[in-house]
Each structure stands twice: as C-alpha cells, then as structure tokens.
Amino acid sequence: MVNLNVNIDKLKLKNPIMTASGTFGYGPEFDDFIHVDDLGGIVVKGTTGKHREGNPYPRMAETPMGMLNAVGLQNVGVDHFISDIYPQIKDYNTNVLVNVSGSTIDEYLEVAEKINALEKIPGIELNISCPNVKEGGMAFGTSCPSAQAVVEEVRKVYKKTLIVKLSPNVTDVTEIARVVTEAGADALSLINTLLGMAIDAEKQSPILSTVTGGLSGPAVKPVALRMVWQVANAVDVPLIGMGGIRNATDVIEFMLAGATAVEIGTANFVDPQVTVKCIDGIKAYMQRHGVDDVNELIGALRK
Amino acid sequence: MKQIIDFTVVSNKTLNHEHFVLELKPDKPLPEISAGQFVEVRVDGSENTMLRRPISVHDVDYDKNILSLFIKKVGEGTRHLSELTEGDNLNLILPLGNGFTIPDSSNVLLVGGGCGVAPMLYLARKIAEKGLRPFILLGGKTKTDISGIAAYQAFGKVAITTEDGSEGEKGFVSDHPWMKQETPDFKLLYACGPEPMMKAVNDFGKKHEIDTEVSLEHTMACGFGACLTCVVDTTKGHQLTCKDGPVFNTKELKW
C-alpha cells in the first residue's frame, strides 16, 4: 500500500489531486462522472460579494492545445452561495475550498469573513490573479504592495487555511510569492491563466467579447512548471501546482518541481474523469519507482 | 444521468459538400435521450481540437441501438469527423442539455434550416410516437441541402423551401404558406437554424401568440455546466446553453 496523503497547512488531503476553480462548478456538476469524495480537495467557483453576470458571449476560444476564457467571475455571490449552494456540498467527504474574489479589499474581506463562518469549508483560495475582470482580480496580484495589502487584511479576518493563487502575468513570480507569504499566506497555488488573445482572421476581429482572456490547458504547462519550481526555491510554504495537467505524469512533474498537491482544470472539460484517472496513475508510478510515500516526490527533482 | 460512452462508427453518409450523418453504435445500451438534447464528441488527432464538439442528436434507433448525428463541416474538428469510416471509434458524453416540449397535438410546426434540421428528425419521431403527425418545414439554400425527406415524411406532413427554388417552394421558410396563414392553428412552434430564420419563426409566433421553442448553438468547453462559457442573455440573466438549454422558449430570450 502506497501513501498518497499530503498536507497543505492544516488541510489533510487523501491524495494530491484537487480541482481548479472555475473548471469544476461547485462539484455536483461532476457527480454523474466521478465520486467527488475520492479527490484530495475541490476548489469551487470564484465567489464575490455580490452576484456577477460575468462577461458577454463569446467567452471562449479554442487555441492549439489550450483555450482562452473570459468568463469574468460569473457567480451567484457569497450570500446565495451560503444559503443555496453550501448545503448541497458541505457533506462531501473531501476538502471543499472556496475561491474568494473581489474588486476591492473590502469585498475580499466580506467574502472571506462570511466563508470563515462555514464549518465545513476548511480553507479558501484567495484569487488575486483573475485576468478577466476590469477591477480587482489580477490588479491585486501583479504588484507587490497591493498583493501584500489584500493578503494582510484577509489574514486578519480569515482564521483557517489561507491559500493565495498567483498570477503568471508578472515579471518575477518569486517576488510576489515572498510578499504574500510574509503577509500571512499558509500556502500558494499557481498558476492562474496567462493573459492571451485570439483573432478570427476571416472576420478580422477578436474572438472574445473582451478581446483578451486567460489561456489554460496543456499549452501553458511548461510555463507553470517553471514558475512552481522557481517559487519552490523561494518560499517555504506548501505549493499547489496547476497549469495544463491532464495525466498522472503531469502531476508527478509538478510534484518533482516542488508542488505538494495539484489542481486539475481545463482537462476536466475534456475528460470529466481525468482526476480519478490521475490518482490511479500516481499509484502506478509510485509502484513502478518503488516510492512508498508520495511526499518523497515533492521537490525531488534531481539536478 | 450523463454518461461517457465509447462508440463505433457504423456508417458515415455524405449528404452534400458540407453536411454528413454519422451512425454510431455504443458499447452498451444507449441511455434515455430526449429530443433536442446533444452530445459532446471527442476529436483526437490534432493539437487544435483539444476540446469536445457539441453536436445535436439527429435520431436514435433503440431497436438497433444506434445514435445518428447530423454534422456540418465548420472547422478542423468537424472536418476530422467527416473523414471517419466504419469501425472507427468515437468517445461521447451524453445526453446533455434539456430538450423540446413534446406536444399533445398534431398542430405543431417544426422548422429546420440548413444544419438546423439536425434535431428535427428525432423531435418528429418523438411526437409521432404519441400517435401525432406534426407539420415539418425544412429549408435550405438549394436542393442538395435537403436530404432524407422520406424519414421525416414517416413522422409528419413535410414541406420544403429552397432559396433558389430548386426544391419545394422558392424562398425562405418564412415565405412558405404555412407561415403566411392569417389564422394559424399551431399550438407550438419549434425552430433550429440560422438566427435570422429562428427570429422569423419567432416573429410569426409572436404575431399569432404561439409559443416558440428554439435550439441555440454556442461555443462551449465542457457541455455540462462547468466552464460557464456558453452564456445566453435571458430574462433571468445569463443562462447556459449547455445546461439551461440548448432549447429555450423565446419568451425567455431577449429577442
């Protein structure tokens, strides 16, 4: 029997496989395909203070080995989440984390404080890296002073595990990683989507209603791996790696680069069972390599 | 319940330069599928076709356990599908979306234009299963756009329009006498096709206070409510084509 348990701060994960916010709904969307309880954790849709309609259609463009999205944080808002969604998902036997977003520090604080009161939500992922909203989001995560400010303030009101999700749209990801860790983040997750653009040459117009959007999928994996490796060498908190993961080999690569766990995103759209296939694949890899404890793989990259 | 099922291609029939019908046999019995629902087809073999393609269910034969998809060649994914041959494998997620309302009366009109004929055959079959014979109006640019009429005739009264008059009445579907009636007796209208066509059907419905159901098509990444990219502007705000649709009563749309 191999050990797949890993810890992210106080969170105990039965395996390193989590799902990325915005790609897994609230969980029940996948009940027909998998047992959500089999996963190490799920991160539900980015939640803001007020209900958000998101951006106009079209919001998606397929690109080589990836996709751009410009959903723009469409969500029901924190109060509706608490009254209508939380009761449906609180009894999942896995770590159900909420991705917390906002346009202002006050909005982040409002959402974080309200989620803090939910018994069955053991942690939040602070989204300071959404590239698809006009205000807030990535604006907080791409400058050190604003990243520090939002994390420090949220840390004061949020008492459980605080994960901060980093943007790749920065000159040096390690600078932001250091700042938010010093500001009180218990763990970091990376990377959010890369800002990109798609053009319809026939129509000579942008494909997305917002012109630019966030790139995800296998196309971004090398960038994500590089950033996880850089951040692992810069800070001492656990990392959750993500970006283009679609099989167990990808998961292992992120762990070798320094991730304690991973989030799977875009691949859920193509194969809604990809997460559980990755768990099986990790076990097979460990047996093949004589690894008894998955923790031995974290940051084990040979140089 | 939504399922992920492996299918084998039984046949691939070319209808004209842009349309083809795939007949697919699953490796287990087909799940219950409503008229108007769709499938998400996985297209392998290219770095440009990572995502699945949403395709309407054209027909279901439960006796033979065969699913038919009517597909238009649009880009690389559907072109790849058009090249499949007997024995090839295809992975589908199904059934997805809501579905059309099945009426209690034969006085309903089904209007399909171009690729929008796709869901109309199965809808006609489902209505005929109740012992009813609906009116079916199929429109195209030219006669090669219209095919397999006998299959529709088995389920209802069929009329054709083509823009060049090479088959049936000359003009758009909205030019057909059925849609020119002063006092139509239709209880419900169904439309699928180009947006101007669906809007013309909706205008006819509005004028005579007849409910209209349309099947919408939008780009999407998942097909089951997770990616939130296939949004439609409705009276209830943004709704999802994949989950709240693809069939909408036009009263819900901002048309």
XYZ file of C-alpha atoms in Angstrom, chain A residues 92-192:
101
model
C -18.678 15.936 0.511
C -16.039 13.885 2.295
C -13.191 15.941 0.863
C -11.674 19.378 1.370
C -14.151 21.813 -0.154
C -12.375 25.133 -0.610
C -13.855 28.382 -1.854
C -12.050 30.619 -4.319
C -12.534 34.131 -2.961
C -12.531 37.062 -5.375
C -13.327 40.740 -5.287
C -12.936 44.173 -6.837
C -11.903 45.925 -3.638
C -10.173 44.881 -0.421
C -13.478 45.371 1.384
C -15.156 42.889 -0.946
C -12.414 40.301 -0.369
C -12.837 40.839 3.374
C -16.618 40.498 3.229
C -16.420 37.190 1.364
C -13.547 35.821 3.457
C -15.291 36.677 6.716
C -18.560 35.070 5.654
C -16.799 31.927 4.395
C -14.775 31.784 7.615
C -18.034 31.116 9.456
C -18.807 27.986 7.406
C -17.891 24.929 9.446
C -17.317 22.583 6.520
C -15.104 24.909 4.470
C -11.584 24.389 5.876
C -9.813 26.890 3.658
C -10.015 29.497 0.943
C -8.045 30.193 -2.164
C -7.608 33.939 -2.486
C -7.900 34.877 -6.140
C -5.629 37.852 -6.748
C -4.964 36.718 -10.292
C -8.162 36.680 -12.379
C -7.264 38.318 -15.704
C -10.876 38.731 -16.867
C -12.331 41.446 -14.668
C -11.860 45.158 -15.075
C -11.284 45.931 -11.419
C -9.570 43.870 -8.759
C -8.544 40.337 -9.609
C -5.209 40.340 -11.343
C -4.642 44.005 -10.490
C -4.030 42.908 -6.893
C -1.767 40.049 -7.807
C 0.604 41.773 -10.178
C 2.043 44.398 -7.845
C 3.788 43.621 -4.578
C 2.226 46.408 -2.464
C -1.356 45.575 -3.436
C -0.815 41.813 -3.106
C 0.662 42.369 0.331
C -2.187 44.653 1.384
C -5.020 42.321 0.376
C -3.394 39.250 1.914
C -2.560 41.059 5.178
C -6.109 42.311 5.540
C -7.715 38.969 4.700
C -5.344 37.232 7.099
C -6.773 39.350 9.920
C -10.320 38.079 9.364
C -9.708 34.599 7.986
C -8.607 32.057 10.568
C -8.397 28.820 8.612
C -6.069 27.755 5.800
C -5.365 30.676 3.509
C -4.083 29.766 0.072
C -3.168 32.590 -2.296
C -3.477 31.957 -6.038
C -0.718 33.632 -8.016
C -0.804 35.219 -11.439
C 1.782 34.238 -14.042
C 1.380 37.660 -15.662
C 4.277 39.170 -13.723
C 7.938 39.858 -14.328
C 9.148 37.812 -11.348
C 6.707 35.434 -9.700
C 9.054 34.830 -6.757
C 8.784 38.470 -5.610
C 5.004 38.228 -5.258
C 5.323 34.770 -3.713
C 7.662 36.107 -0.999
C 5.489 39.123 -0.269
C 2.210 37.216 0.116
C 3.898 34.530 2.195
C 5.248 37.184 4.561
C 1.771 38.731 4.613
C 0.374 35.522 6.052
C -0.456 33.046 3.267
C -0.377 29.448 4.517
C 0.114 28.071 1.029
C 0.326 29.251 -2.569
C -1.391 27.932 -5.654
C -0.091 28.646 -9.125
C -0.560 29.400 -11.918
C -3.751 31.215 -12.827
